[in-house]
XYZ file of C-alpha atoms in Angstrom:
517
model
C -50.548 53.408 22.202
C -49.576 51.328 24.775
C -48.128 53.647 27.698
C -44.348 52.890 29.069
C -44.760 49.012 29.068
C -41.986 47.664 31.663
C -41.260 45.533 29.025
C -39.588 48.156 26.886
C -37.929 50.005 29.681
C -35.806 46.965 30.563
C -34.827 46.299 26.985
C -33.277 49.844 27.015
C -32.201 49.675 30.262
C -29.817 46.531 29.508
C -28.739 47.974 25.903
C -27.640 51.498 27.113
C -26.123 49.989 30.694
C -22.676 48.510 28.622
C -23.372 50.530 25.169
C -19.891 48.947 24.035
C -20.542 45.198 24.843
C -24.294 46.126 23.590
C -23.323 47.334 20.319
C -20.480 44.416 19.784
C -23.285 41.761 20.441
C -25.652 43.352 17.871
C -23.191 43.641 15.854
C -22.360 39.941 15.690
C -26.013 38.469 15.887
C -26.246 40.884 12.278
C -24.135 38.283 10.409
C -27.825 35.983 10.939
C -28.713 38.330 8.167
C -26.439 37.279 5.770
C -26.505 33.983 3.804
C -26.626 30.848 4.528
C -29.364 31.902 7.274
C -30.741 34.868 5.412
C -33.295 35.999 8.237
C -33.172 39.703 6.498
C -35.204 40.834 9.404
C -32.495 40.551 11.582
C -29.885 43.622 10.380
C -33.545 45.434 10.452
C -33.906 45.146 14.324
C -30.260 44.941 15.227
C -29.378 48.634 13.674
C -32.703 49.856 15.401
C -31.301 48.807 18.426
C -28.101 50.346 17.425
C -29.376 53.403 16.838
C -31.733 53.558 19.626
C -28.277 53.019 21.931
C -26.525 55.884 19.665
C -28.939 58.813 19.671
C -28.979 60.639 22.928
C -24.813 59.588 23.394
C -22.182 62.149 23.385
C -20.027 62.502 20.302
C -17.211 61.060 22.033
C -18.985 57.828 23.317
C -20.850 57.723 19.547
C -17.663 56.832 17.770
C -16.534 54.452 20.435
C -20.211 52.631 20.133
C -20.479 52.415 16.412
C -16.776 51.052 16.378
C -17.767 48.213 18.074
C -20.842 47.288 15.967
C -19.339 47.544 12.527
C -16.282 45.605 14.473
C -18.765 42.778 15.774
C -20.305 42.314 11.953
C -16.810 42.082 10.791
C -15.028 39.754 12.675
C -18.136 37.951 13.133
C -18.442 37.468 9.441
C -15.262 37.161 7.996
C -14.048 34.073 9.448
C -13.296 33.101 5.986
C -10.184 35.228 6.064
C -8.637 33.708 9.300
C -9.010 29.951 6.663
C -7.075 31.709 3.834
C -4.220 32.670 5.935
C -3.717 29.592 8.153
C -5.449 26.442 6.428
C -4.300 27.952 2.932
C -1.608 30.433 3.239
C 0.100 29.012 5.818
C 0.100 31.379 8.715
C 0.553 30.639 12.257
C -2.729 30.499 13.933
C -2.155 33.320 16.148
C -0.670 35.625 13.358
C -3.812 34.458 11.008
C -5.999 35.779 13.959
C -4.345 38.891 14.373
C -3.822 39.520 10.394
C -8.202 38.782 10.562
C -8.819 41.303 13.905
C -7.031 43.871 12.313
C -8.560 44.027 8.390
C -11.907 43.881 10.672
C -10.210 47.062 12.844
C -9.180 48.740 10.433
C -12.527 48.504 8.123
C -14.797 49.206 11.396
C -13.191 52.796 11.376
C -15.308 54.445 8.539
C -18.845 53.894 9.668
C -17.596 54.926 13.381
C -15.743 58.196 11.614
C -19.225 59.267 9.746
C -21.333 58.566 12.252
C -19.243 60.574 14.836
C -19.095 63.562 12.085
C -23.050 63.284 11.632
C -23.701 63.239 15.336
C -21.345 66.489 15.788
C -23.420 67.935 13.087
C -27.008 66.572 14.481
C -27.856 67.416 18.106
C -31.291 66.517 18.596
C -31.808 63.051 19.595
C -35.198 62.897 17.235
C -33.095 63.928 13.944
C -30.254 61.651 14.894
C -32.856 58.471 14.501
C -34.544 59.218 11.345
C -31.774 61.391 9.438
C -28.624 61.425 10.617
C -27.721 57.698 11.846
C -29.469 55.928 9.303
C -27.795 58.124 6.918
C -24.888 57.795 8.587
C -24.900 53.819 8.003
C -25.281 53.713 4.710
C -23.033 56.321 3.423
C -20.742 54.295 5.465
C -21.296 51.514 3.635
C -20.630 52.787 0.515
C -17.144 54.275 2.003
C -16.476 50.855 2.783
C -16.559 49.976 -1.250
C -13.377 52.147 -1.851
C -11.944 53.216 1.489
C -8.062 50.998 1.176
C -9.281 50.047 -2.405
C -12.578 48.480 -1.057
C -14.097 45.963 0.908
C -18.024 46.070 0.723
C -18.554 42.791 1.933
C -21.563 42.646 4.680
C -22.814 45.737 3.415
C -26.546 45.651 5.038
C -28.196 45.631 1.544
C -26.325 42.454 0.903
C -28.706 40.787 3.776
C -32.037 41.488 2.139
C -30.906 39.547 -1.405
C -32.799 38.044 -3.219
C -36.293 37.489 -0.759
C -37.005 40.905 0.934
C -39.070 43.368 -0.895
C -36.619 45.552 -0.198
C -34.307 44.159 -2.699
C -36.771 46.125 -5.373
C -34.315 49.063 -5.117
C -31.402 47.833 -5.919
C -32.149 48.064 -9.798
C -33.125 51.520 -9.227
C -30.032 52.678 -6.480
C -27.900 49.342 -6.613
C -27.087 47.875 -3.021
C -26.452 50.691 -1.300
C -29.361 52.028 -1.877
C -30.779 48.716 -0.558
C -28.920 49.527 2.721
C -30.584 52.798 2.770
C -34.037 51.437 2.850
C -32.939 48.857 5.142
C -31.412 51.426 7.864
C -34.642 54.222 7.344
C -36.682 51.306 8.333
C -34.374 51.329 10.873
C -34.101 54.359 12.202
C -38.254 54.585 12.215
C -38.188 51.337 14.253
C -35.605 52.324 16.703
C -37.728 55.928 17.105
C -40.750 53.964 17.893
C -38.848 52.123 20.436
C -37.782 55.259 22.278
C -41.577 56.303 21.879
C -42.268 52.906 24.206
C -39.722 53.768 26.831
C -41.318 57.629 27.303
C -43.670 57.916 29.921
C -46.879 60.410 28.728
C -48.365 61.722 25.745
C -46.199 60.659 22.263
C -47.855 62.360 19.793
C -45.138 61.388 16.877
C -45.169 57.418 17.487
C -46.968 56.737 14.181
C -43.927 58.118 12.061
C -42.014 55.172 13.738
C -44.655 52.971 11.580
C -45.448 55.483 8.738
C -41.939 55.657 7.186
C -41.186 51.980 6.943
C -44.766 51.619 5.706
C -44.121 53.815 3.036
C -40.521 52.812 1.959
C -42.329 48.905 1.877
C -44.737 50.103 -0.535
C -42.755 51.587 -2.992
C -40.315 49.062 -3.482
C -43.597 46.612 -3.729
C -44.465 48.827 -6.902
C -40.775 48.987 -7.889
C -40.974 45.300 -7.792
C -43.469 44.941 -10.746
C -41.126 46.885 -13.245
C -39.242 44.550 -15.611
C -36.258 46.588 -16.403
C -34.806 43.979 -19.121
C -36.055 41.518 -21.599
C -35.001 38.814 -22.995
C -33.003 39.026 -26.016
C -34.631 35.893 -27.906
C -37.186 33.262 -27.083
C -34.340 30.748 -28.178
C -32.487 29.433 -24.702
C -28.515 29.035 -24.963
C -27.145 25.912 -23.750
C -24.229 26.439 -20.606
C -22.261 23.725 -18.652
C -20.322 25.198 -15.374
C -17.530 22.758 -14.693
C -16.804 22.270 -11.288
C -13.441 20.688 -11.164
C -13.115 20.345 -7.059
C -9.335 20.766 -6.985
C -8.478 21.477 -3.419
C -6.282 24.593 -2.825
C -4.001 22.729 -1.248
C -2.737 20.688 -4.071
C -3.636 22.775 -6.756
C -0.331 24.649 -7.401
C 1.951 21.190 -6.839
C 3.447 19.720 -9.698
C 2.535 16.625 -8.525
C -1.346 18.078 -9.478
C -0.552 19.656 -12.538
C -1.159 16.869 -14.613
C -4.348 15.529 -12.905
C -5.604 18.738 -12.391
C -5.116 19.843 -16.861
C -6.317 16.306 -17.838
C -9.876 16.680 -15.116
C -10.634 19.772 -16.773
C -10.082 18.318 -20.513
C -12.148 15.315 -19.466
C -15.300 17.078 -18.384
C -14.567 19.805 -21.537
C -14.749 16.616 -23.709
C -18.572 15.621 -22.144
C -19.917 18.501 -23.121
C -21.880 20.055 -26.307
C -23.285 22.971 -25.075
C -23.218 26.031 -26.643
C -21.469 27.763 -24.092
C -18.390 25.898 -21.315
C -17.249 27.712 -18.772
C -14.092 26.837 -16.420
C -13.415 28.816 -13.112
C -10.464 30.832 -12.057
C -7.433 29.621 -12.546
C -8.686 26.550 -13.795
C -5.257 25.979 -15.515
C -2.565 26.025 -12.885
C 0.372 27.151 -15.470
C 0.984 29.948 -17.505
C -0.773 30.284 -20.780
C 2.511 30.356 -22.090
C 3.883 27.178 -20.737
C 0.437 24.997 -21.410
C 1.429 22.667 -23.885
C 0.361 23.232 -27.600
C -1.607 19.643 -27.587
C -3.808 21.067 -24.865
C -4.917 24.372 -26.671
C -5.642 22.300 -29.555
C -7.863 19.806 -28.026
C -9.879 22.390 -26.677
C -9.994 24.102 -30.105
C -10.997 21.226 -31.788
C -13.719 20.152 -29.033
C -15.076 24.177 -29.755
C -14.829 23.785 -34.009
C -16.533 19.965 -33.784
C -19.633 21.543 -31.274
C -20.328 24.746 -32.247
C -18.956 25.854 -28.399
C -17.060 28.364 -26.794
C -14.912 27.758 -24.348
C -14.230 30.208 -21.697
C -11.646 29.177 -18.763
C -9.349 31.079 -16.171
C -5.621 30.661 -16.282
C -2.628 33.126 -15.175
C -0.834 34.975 -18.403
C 2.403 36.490 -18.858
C 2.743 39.573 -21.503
C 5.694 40.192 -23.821
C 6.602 42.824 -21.382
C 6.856 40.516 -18.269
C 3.547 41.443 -16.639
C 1.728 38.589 -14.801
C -2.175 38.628 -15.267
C -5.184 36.774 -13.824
C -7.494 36.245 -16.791
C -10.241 34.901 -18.839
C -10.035 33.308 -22.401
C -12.449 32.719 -24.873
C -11.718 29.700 -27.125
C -13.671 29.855 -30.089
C -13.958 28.399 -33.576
C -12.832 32.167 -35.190
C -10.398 32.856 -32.506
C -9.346 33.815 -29.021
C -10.400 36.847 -26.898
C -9.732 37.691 -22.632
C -10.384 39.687 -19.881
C -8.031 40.330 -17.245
C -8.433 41.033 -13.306
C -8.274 44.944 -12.732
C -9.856 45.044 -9.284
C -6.752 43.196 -7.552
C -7.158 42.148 -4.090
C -4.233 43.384 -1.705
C -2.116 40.543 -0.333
C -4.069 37.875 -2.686
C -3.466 38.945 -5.767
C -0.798 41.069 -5.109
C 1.357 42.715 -2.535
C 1.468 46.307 -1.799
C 4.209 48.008 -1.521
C 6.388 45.131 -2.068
C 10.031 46.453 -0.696
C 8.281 46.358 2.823
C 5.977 43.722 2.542
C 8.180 41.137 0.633
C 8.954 39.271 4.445
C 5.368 38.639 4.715
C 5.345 37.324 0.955
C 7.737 34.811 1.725
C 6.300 33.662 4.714
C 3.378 32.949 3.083
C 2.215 29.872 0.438
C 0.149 32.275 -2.002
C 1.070 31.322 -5.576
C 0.485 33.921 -7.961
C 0.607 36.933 -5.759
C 2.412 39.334 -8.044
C -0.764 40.116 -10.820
C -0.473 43.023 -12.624
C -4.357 44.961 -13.207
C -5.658 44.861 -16.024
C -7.467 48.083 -17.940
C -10.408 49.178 -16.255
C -12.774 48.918 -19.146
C -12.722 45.731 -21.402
C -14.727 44.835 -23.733
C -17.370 41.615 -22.895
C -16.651 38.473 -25.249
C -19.261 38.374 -28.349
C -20.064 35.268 -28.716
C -22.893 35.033 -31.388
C -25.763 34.175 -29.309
C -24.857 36.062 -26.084
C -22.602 38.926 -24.977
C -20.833 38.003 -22.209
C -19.721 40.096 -19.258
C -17.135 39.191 -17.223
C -15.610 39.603 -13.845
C -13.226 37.483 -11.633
C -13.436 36.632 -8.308
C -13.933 39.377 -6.108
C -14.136 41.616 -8.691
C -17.503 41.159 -8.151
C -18.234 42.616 -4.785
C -17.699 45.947 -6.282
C -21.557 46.881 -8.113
C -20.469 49.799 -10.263
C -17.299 48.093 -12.072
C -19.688 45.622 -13.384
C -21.695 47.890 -14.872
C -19.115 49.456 -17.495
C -19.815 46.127 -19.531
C -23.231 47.126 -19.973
C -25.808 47.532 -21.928
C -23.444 45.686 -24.173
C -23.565 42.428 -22.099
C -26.587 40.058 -22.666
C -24.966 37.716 -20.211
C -22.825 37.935 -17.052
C -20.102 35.456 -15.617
C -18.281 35.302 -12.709
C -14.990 33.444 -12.407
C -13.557 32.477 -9.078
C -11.759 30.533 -6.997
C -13.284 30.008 -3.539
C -11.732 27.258 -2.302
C -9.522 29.629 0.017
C -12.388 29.654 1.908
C -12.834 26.326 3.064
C -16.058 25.435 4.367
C -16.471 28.913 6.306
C -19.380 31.320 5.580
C -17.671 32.855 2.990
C -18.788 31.086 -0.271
C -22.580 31.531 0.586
C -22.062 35.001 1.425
C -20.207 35.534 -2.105
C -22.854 33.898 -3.645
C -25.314 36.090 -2.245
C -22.867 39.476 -3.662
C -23.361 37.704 -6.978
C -27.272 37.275 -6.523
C -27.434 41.618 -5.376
C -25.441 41.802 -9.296
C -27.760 39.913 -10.989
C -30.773 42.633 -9.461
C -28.872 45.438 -10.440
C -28.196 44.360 -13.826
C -31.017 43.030 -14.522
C -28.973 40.094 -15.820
C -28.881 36.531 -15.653
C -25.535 35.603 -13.978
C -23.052 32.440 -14.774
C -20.929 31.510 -11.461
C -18.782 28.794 -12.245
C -15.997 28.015 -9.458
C -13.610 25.286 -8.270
C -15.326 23.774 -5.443
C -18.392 26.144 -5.243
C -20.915 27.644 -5.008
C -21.310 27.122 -8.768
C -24.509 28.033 -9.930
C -27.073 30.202 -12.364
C -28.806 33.180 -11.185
C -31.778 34.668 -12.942
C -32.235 38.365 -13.428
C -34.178 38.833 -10.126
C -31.610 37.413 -8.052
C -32.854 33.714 -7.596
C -30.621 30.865 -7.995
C -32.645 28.366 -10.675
C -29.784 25.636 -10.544
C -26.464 25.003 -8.537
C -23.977 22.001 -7.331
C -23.132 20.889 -4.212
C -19.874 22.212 -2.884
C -16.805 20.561 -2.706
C -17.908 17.501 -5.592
C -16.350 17.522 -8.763
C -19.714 17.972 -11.821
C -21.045 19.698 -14.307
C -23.994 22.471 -14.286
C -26.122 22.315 -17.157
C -29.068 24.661 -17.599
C -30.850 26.989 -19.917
C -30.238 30.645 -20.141
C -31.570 34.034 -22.115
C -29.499 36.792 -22.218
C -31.688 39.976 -21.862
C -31.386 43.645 -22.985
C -32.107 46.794 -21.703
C -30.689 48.931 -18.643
C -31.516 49.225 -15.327
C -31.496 52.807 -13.943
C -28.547 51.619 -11.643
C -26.269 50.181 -14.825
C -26.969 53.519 -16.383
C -25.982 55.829 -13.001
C -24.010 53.640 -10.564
C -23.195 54.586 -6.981
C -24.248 58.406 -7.818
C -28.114 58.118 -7.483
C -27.562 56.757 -3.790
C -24.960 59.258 -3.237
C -27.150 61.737 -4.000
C -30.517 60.318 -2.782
C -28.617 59.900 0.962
C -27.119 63.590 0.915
C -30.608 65.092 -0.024
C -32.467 63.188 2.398
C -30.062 64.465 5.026
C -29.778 67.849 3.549
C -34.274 68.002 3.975
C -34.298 66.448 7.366
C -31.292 68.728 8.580
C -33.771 71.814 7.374
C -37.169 71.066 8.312
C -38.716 71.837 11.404
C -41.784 71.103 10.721
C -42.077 67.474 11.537
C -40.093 68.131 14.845
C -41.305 67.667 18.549
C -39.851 70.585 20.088
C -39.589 69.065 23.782
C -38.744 65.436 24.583
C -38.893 63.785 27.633
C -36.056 61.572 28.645
């Protein structure tokens, strides 16, 4: 063991000097993590670092640090949101900026709230890097799925889909438990590190090496499980139909025309089996489409054999406004509508308040109703399909309530509010983490991409270029069978995080009694 390199000293040195301005740069080089880049090692080695800074802090100073991280990822990540608000929505630049510091503010809070309650509860330095903080991260992330209705995105599991090993748990724990692996790893690294910076004997530097050893091995084995199977050695036909409407002009009447008659065009090319349209594709009310329309798509669905599935906005009997999916079909018509609504996109919280900002802003549509939490998927002869809508998708264990059921899943969505920021790659890569934990294959057909197929391991087998108006055609199986994930959700993870902590809180055995600072 190599014995207080200067090396190592200095690295610590300059990371615990400015904790704050530390933590905030990790924080932001994490987002390399994340698609398009993808270098999964990165969120690896940047929360080692993290927690290397955090462990021998006072409470106080621990909140303050992890704050900042979380608040670097965030508003390092997200610059998608600052697009929707000023490019789409309308917003001045400044208030666009400020609307995208605070969602990051205000979603940087939980993991700096749990870790400060787990450091309160942990005071030895050597339990806070190998329980407590790791633990600490990932329950964290899983607060962020619900906490204000939910917003999971750059969850550290998301970073390590589809290529790292560690991607083999998420059939078995879904993506949080991927984050769990990813910050035990961690918390072993950033031990080791402090091992490096000790000067004298370090009898416990192997566990630094041992644990992510071990957690790299078993998701190796969990990796040669096949969880599914396919349903039938007979492939289903699918076109994705990428219309490439910009969000700009979608919703003006001067569009509406070009924008129905591009979708019937490329719907009239096709004979596959199965035609999906994204989100929305249909700027007007089912309602108000015109009767020639429905029946051209009918009669393209009866004269091929196809079904049709496309996103438009509905209106019920009873005045409610939905965001849905409909099936078009030669024995009828089925849909799915939105449930998981996203605040201030799809609707407006507590509207008597917020009704200012509603006018201010150019979101059409922003008044959907949810729709019921569990819907049935569309039967379709050859495949069951699953559905979800935009950024329904995001959230791991509402997917799951369509399965076993589903042989097939499909995402609808709209990213085009998104311009070309990092968002659309990242939401790809959300889809991809589904796929694993479903053990799936996955349709994603949007407006001006990332349209594409995913397999049931996570791996995109076909996909368009952004921003070009085609059509996807490929070759899909549905599959059957249930992962251990689509059978427990979120509460293996729960529980798996809690025990570890729990074990680690109560042993002694494995614990150096003296450290040396």
């Amino acid at each position: 063991m190599i014995q207080n390199p200067k090396i190592f000293t200095l690295v610590a040195h300059a990371l615990t000097k400015r904790p704050n301005v530390s933590a905030f740069i990790l924080g932001a080089i994490t987002v390399l993590g994340f698609a398009p880049l993808s270098v999964f090692l990165i969120p690896i080695l940047t929360c080692a670092l993290l927690f290397f800074i955090l462990h021998a802090q006072k409470v106080t100073k621990i909140f303050v640090i992890s704050f900042f991280f979380s608040f670097g990822l965030l508003i390092s990540g997200t610059s998608w949101i600052y697009v929707s608000l000023h490019k789409f929505g309308g917003m001045h630049p400044l208030l666009a900026m400020l609307g995208t510091v605070f969602l990051s503010v205000i979603f940087a809070l939980p993991p700096a709230v749990i870790q400060t309650l787990l450091a309160k509860l942990v005071s030895s330095p050597h339990r806070r890097l190998l329980v407590a903080l790791p633990i600490g991260l990932a329950l964290s992330d899983w607060c962020r799925g619900w906490f204000l209705t939910g917003f999971p995105w750059l969850s550290i599991g998301y970073s390590q889909i589809p290529m790292s090993p560690l991607s083999n748990y998420a059939p078995v724990l879904g993506i949080y438990g991927v984050t769990l692996a990813c910050t035990l790893c961690s918390g072993s690294l950033g031990y080791l590190f402090k091992n490096l910076t000790l000067v004298g004997p370090k009898p416990h530097w192997k566990i630094g090496i041992i644990l992510p050893a071990l957690i790299l091995f078993l998701s190796i084995g969990l990796g040669l499980i096949q969880w599914t199977e396919k349903i039938s050695q007979q492939a289903t036909t699918v076109s994705l139909l990428q219309g490439n409407i910009s969000q700009d002009v979608k919703w003006t009447p001067e569009w509406l025309n070009k924008t129905m008659m591009t979708y019937l065009d490329l719907v009239r090319k096709e004979k596959s089996d199965l035609i999906l349209l994204p989100e929305t594709a249909i700027p007007l009310l089912s309602t108000n489409v015109p009767e020639w329309y429905w029946k051209a798509l009918r009669e393209h669905a009866q004269n091929y054999n196809s079904h049709i599935v496309l996103g438009i906005p509905e209106k019920s009997e009873e005045g409610k406004f939905y965001n849905s999916v409909i099936h078009i079909g030669s024995e009828g018509t089925n849909r799915y509508r939105k449930h998981h609504l996203v605040p201030f996109g799809d609707y407006f919280p507590m509207r008597s308040i917020t009704s200012a900002l509603l006018g201010y802003l150019s979101i059409p549509m922003s008044n959907f109703s949810p729709g019921a939490a569990n819907q049935e998927p569309f039967d379709l002869g050859k495949q069951v399909l699953g559905v979800d809508i935009c950024y329904e998708d995001v959230f791991g264990e509402e997917i799951i309530r369509q399965l076993p059921e589903a042989t097939l899943l499909a995402n609808f969505t709209n990213d085009a509010w998104w311009g070309e920021s990092l968002g659309p790659q990242q939401h790809l890569q959300i889809a991809q983490a589904r796929s694993i934990e479903t053990g799936r294959e996955l349709l994603r057909v949007t407006n001006t991409g990332v349209t594409a197929v995913i397999d049931h391991r996570g791996h995109i087998t076909n996909r368009l270029p952004e921003f070009s108006e085609s059509v996807l055609r490929a070759e899909i199986y549905g599959r059957k069978g249930i992962t251990p994930y689509s059978r427990w959700g979120n509460f293996a993870f729960v529980f798996l995080s809690l025990s570890i902590l729990l074990l680690g809180l109560k042993s002694t055995s494995y614990w150096p009694k003296t450290e040396k600072r």
